[in-house]
CSV table of C-alpha atoms in Angstrom, one decimal:
chain,number,residue,atom,x,y,z
D,115,ASP,CA,-139.1,283.7,288.9
D,116,SER,CA,-135.5,283.4,290.3
D,117,GLY,CA,-134.1,286.9,291.3
D,118,VAL,CA,-131.3,286.8,288.7
D,119,THR,CA,-131.7,288.9,285.6
D,120,GLN,CA,-129.9,289.1,281.9
D,121,THR,CA,-129.7,290.3,278.8
D,122,PRO,CA,-130.8,290.5,276.0
D,123,LYS,CA,-132.5,287.9,275.8
D,124,HIS,CA,-132.1,287.4,272.5
D,125,LEU,CA,-128.6,288.8,270.2
D,126,ILE,CA,-128.1,287.9,266.6
D,127,THR,CA,-124.9,288.7,265.0
D,128,ALA,CA,-121.8,288.1,262.8
D,129,THR,CA,-118.9,286.4,262.2
D,130,GLY,CA,-116.2,288.3,263.9
D,131,GLN,CA,-118.1,290.8,265.9
D,132,ARG,CA,-118.3,291.0,269.7
D,133,VAL,CA,-120.6,291.6,272.2
D,134,THR,CA,-121.8,292.1,275.7
D,135,LEU,CA,-123.7,290.1,278.0
D,136,ARG,CA,-124.9,291.5,281.0
D,137,CYS,CA,-125.8,289.9,284.2
D,138,SER,CA,-127.7,290.7,287.6
D,139,PRO,CA,-127.4,288.9,290.6
D,140,ARG,CA,-130.0,287.9,292.7
D,141,SER,CA,-130.1,290.9,295.8
D,142,GLY,CA,-127.9,289.6,298.2
D,143,ASP,CA,-126.3,286.8,296.0
D,144,LEU,CA,-122.2,287.8,295.4
D,145,SER,CA,-121.5,284.9,293.7
D,146,VAL,CA,-121.7,284.7,289.8
D,147,TYR,CA,-121.2,282.3,287.4
D,148,TRP,CA,-121.2,281.7,283.3
D,149,TYR,CA,-121.9,279.2,281.8
D,150,GLN,CA,-122.4,278.1,277.9
D,151,GLN,CA,-124.9,275.4,276.7
D,152,SER,CA,-125.0,274.7,273.0
D,153,LEU,CA,-127.7,272.8,270.9
D,154,ASP,CA,-128.0,269.5,272.5
D,155,GLN,CA,-125.5,269.9,274.9
D,156,GLY,CA,-124.9,269.8,279.1
D,157,LEU,CA,-124.0,273.4,280.3
D,158,GLN,CA,-120.2,273.7,280.2
D,159,PHE,CA,-118.7,276.4,283.0
D,160,LEU,CA,-116.8,279.1,282.0
D,161,ILE,CA,-116.1,281.4,284.4
D,162,GLN,CA,-117.2,282.7,288.1
D,163,TYR,CA,-117.0,285.4,289.9
D,164,TYR,CA,-117.0,286.3,293.9
D,165,ASN,CA,-117.1,290.1,295.3
D,166,GLY,CA,-115.6,291.5,292.3
D,167,GLU,CA,-112.5,288.5,292.2
D,168,GLU,CA,-112.0,286.3,289.9
D,169,ARG,CA,-112.8,283.0,292.0
D,170,ALA,CA,-112.5,279.7,289.2
D,171,LYS,CA,-112.2,279.8,285.3
D,172,GLY,CA,-113.3,276.2,283.5
D,173,ASN,CA,-113.6,276.0,279.5
D,174,ILE,CA,-113.5,279.8,278.4
D,175,LEU,CA,-112.2,281.2,275.2
D,176,GLU,CA,-109.3,283.3,275.1
D,177,ARG,CA,-111.7,285.7,273.0
D,178,PHE,CA,-113.9,285.6,275.7
D,179,SER,CA,-113.4,287.4,279.2
D,180,ALA,CA,-115.9,288.0,281.9
D,181,GLN,CA,-115.8,290.8,284.5
D,182,GLN,CA,-118.0,292.3,288.3
D,183,PHE,CA,-118.3,295.0,289.0
D,184,PRO,CA,-119.1,296.8,292.6
D,185,ASP,CA,-122.7,296.5,292.8
D,186,LEU,CA,-122.2,292.6,292.3
D,187,HIS,CA,-123.7,292.8,288.3
D,188,SER,CA,-121.4,291.1,286.1
D,189,GLU,CA,-120.6,291.3,282.3
D,190,LEU,CA,-119.2,288.6,279.7
D,191,ASN,CA,-117.4,290.1,276.6
D,192,LEU,CA,-117.4,287.3,273.4
D,193,SER,CA,-115.3,288.9,270.4
D,194,SER,CA,-114.4,287.0,267.5
D,195,LEU,CA,-117.0,285.7,267.8
D,196,GLU,CA,-118.1,282.2,265.3
D,197,LEU,CA,-120.0,280.1,263.7
D,198,GLY,CA,-119.9,277.4,267.0
D,199,ASP,CA,-120.4,280.4,269.7
D,200,SER,CA,-124.1,280.4,268.7
D,201,ALA,CA,-125.5,279.1,272.3
D,202,LEU,CA,-127.9,280.1,274.6
D,203,TYR,CA,-125.2,282.2,277.9
D,204,PHE,CA,-126.6,281.5,281.3
D,205,CYS,CA,-125.4,283.7,284.1
D,206,ALA,CA,-126.1,282.1,287.5
D,207,SER,CA,-125.9,282.7,291.2
D,208,SER,CA,-125.2,282.1,294.7
D,209,VAL,CA,-125.2,283.7,297.7
D,210,LEU,CA,-121.7,282.9,298.7
D,211,ALA,CA,-118.4,281.1,297.2
D,212,ALA,CA,-118.7,277.8,297.5
D,213,THR,CA,-119.8,274.9,295.4
D,214,TYR,CA,-122.4,274.1,298.2
D,215,ASN,CA,-124.2,276.6,297.2
D,216,GLU,CA,-127.7,276.5,295.8
D,217,GLN,CA,-127.2,278.4,292.0
D,218,PHE,CA,-129.9,280.1,290.7
D,219,PHE,CA,-130.1,280.8,287.1
D,220,GLY,CA,-130.9,283.1,285.2
D,221,PRO,CA,-133.6,283.2,281.9
D,222,GLY,CA,-130.3,283.0,279.4
D,223,THR,CA,-128.7,285.3,276.4
D,224,ARG,CA,-129.8,283.3,273.0
D,225,LEU,CA,-126.7,284.3,271.2
D,226,THR,CA,-126.9,283.7,267.5
D,227,VAL,CA,-123.5,284.4,265.5
D,228,LEU,CA,-124.1,284.2,261.5
A,28,GLY,CA,-110.2,266.3,284.2
A,29,GLN,CA,-112.9,265.9,286.2
A,30,GLN,CA,-115.6,264.1,284.1
A,31,VAL,CA,-119.4,263.5,284.7
A,32,MET,CA,-121.6,260.9,282.6
A,33,GLN,CA,-125.4,261.1,282.6
A,34,ILE,CA,-127.1,258.0,281.2
A,35,PRO,CA,-129.4,257.8,279.1
A,36,GLN,CA,-129.8,260.5,277.2
A,37,TYR,CA,-133.1,260.6,276.4
A,38,GLN,CA,-135.8,258.7,278.0
A,39,HIS,CA,-139.4,258.4,276.7
A,40,VAL,CA,-142.2,257.1,279.1
A,41,GLN,CA,-146.1,256.6,279.5
A,42,GLU,CA,-147.3,258.7,281.8
A,43,GLY,CA,-147.5,257.0,285.6
A,44,GLU,CA,-144.1,254.5,284.8
A,45,ASP,CA,-141.3,254.9,286.4
A,46,PHE,CA,-137.9,257.2,285.4
A,47,THR,CA,-134.5,256.8,286.4
A,48,THR,CA,-131.7,258.9,285.2
A,49,TYR,CA,-128.5,257.7,286.8
A,50,CYS,CA,-125.1,259.7,286.4
A,51,ASN,CA,-121.3,259.0,287.0
A,52,SER,CA,-118.3,261.0,288.4
A,53,SER,CA,-114.6,259.2,286.9
A,54,THR,CA,-113.1,260.9,290.5
A,55,THR,CA,-114.7,260.9,294.5
A,56,LEU,CA,-116.8,263.8,294.6
A,57,SER,CA,-117.8,266.2,297.3
A,58,ASN,CA,-121.2,267.3,296.9
A,59,ILE,CA,-124.1,266.3,293.9
A,60,GLN,CA,-126.4,269.1,292.6
A,61,TRP,CA,-129.2,268.3,290.9
A,62,TYR,CA,-131.3,270.2,288.7
A,63,LYS,CA,-134.5,269.9,286.1
A,64,GLN,CA,-134.3,272.8,283.2
A,65,ARG,CA,-138.1,272.5,281.1
A,66,PRO,CA,-138.4,273.1,277.9
A,67,GLY,CA,-137.2,276.8,277.4
A,68,GLY,CA,-136.9,277.5,280.4
A,69,HIS,CA,-133.3,277.9,282.4
A,70,PRO,CA,-132.4,275.0,285.3
A,71,VAL,CA,-133.6,275.3,288.3
A,72,PHE,CA,-132.2,273.1,291.6
A,73,LEU,CA,-133.2,270.5,293.3
A,74,ILE,CA,-131.4,268.6,295.5
A,75,GLN,CA,-127.4,268.7,296.8
A,76,LEU,CA,-126.6,265.5,299.1
A,77,VAL,CA,-123.7,265.2,301.0
A,78,LYS,CA,-123.1,262.5,302.8
A,79,SER,CA,-121.8,258.4,301.2
A,80,GLY,CA,-125.3,257.1,301.0
A,81,GLU,CA,-127.2,259.5,301.3
A,82,VAL,CA,-130.8,259.6,300.8
A,83,LYS,CA,-133.1,261.8,300.1
A,84,LYS,CA,-137.4,262.1,298.5
A,85,GLN,CA,-139.3,265.5,297.6
A,86,LYS,CA,-143.2,263.0,296.7
A,87,ARG,CA,-142.9,260.9,293.7
A,88,LEU,CA,-138.6,261.8,293.8
A,89,THR,CA,-136.0,260.0,295.0
A,90,PHE,CA,-133.2,261.3,295.2
A,91,GLN,CA,-129.3,258.9,295.9
A,92,PHE,CA,-125.9,259.5,296.6
A,93,GLY,CA,-123.4,256.6,296.3
A,94,GLU,CA,-121.4,254.7,299.6
A,95,ALA,CA,-118.8,254.7,297.3
A,96,LYS,CA,-119.2,259.0,296.8
A,97,LYS,CA,-118.9,258.4,292.5
A,98,ASN,CA,-122.7,258.4,291.4
A,99,SER,CA,-125.8,259.3,291.7
A,100,SER,CA,-129.9,258.9,290.4
A,101,LEU,CA,-132.5,260.2,290.7
A,102,HIS,CA,-136.2,257.9,290.2
A,103,ILE,CA,-139.2,259.6,289.6
A,104,THR,CA,-142.1,257.4,290.5
A,105,ALA,CA,-145.2,257.4,288.5
A,106,THR,CA,-144.5,260.6,286.3
A,107,GLN,CA,-146.7,262.8,285.7
A,108,THR,CA,-146.6,265.5,282.2
A,109,THR,CA,-145.7,268.2,284.7
A,110,ASP,CA,-142.3,266.4,285.2
A,111,VAL,CA,-141.1,266.9,281.8
A,112,GLY,CA,-137.7,268.6,280.9
A,113,THR,CA,-134.0,267.8,281.4
A,114,TYR,CA,-132.4,266.4,285.1
A,115,PHE,CA,-129.0,267.3,285.0
A,116,CYS,CA,-126.6,266.2,288.3
A,117,ALA,CA,-123.4,268.2,288.7
A,118,GLY,CA,-120.9,267.4,290.7
A,119,ARG,CA,-117.3,268.6,292.5
A,120,SER,CA,-114.6,266.7,292.8
A,121,SER,CA,-113.5,266.1,296.5
A,122,GLY,CA,-110.0,267.6,295.1
A,123,SER,CA,-109.2,271.5,294.4
A,124,ALA,CA,-111.4,271.4,291.7
A,125,ARG,CA,-114.1,274.9,292.3
A,126,GLN,CA,-117.2,274.2,290.6
A,127,LEU,CA,-119.7,272.2,289.2
A,128,THR,CA,-118.9,270.1,286.6
A,129,PHE,CA,-123.0,269.3,285.2
A,130,GLY,CA,-123.8,266.0,284.0
A,131,SER,CA,-124.7,266.1,279.9
A,132,GLY,CA,-128.6,265.4,280.7
A,133,THR,CA,-131.3,263.3,280.3
A,134,GLN,CA,-134.1,264.5,278.4
A,135,LEU,CA,-137.1,263.4,279.8
A,136,THR,CA,-140.4,263.3,277.6
A,137,VAL,CA,-143.8,261.5,279.3
A,138,LEU,CA,-146.5,260.5,276.7
A,139,PRO,CA,-149.7,261.5,278.2
């Protein structure tokens, strides 16, 4: 158990819909990262927040957005869903913002778009 | 943009055999991390390398960072069934990039 929690574990929805994935970082961690992992694919970095502010942006689609709240939990919003958005979405956290920090991954949310 | 290539994509070994996965970056890296993801699980941090030519060992696992800081390797001696999983390297370009770029991973299967 990494200490990072993600809800829900599974999500099944239809094309065109909008969903919200939630992540609570480890106690004391200020930085939250979101990754997308498609079948047999590596981890694609989406976005990073540090203490409520966006710090780094990766290959995140315009239909996706995220935020980090004052209590440091984060939400990833996916809208106008397409079949290709089906994937495992991981949240990770670290103490500080820099890439020298070990990242602790949550169990992931498996999104299926039908 | 920065690319991190990892080979091989898949590796099947007999229990007791050695295993190596290689990671190559298109740019010089400031640091590289290795993660392991068990089937159905989430990535778990193994180690970080920062210095040119650095070698670190964790029991049967040996990690190396190349002299030019553009490549890295993970070697497992005498694999066990508990080593099954996908091994990812992740590096940050020594330029202005702020995030880690993950390699595509090597999926290791250990046959008993």
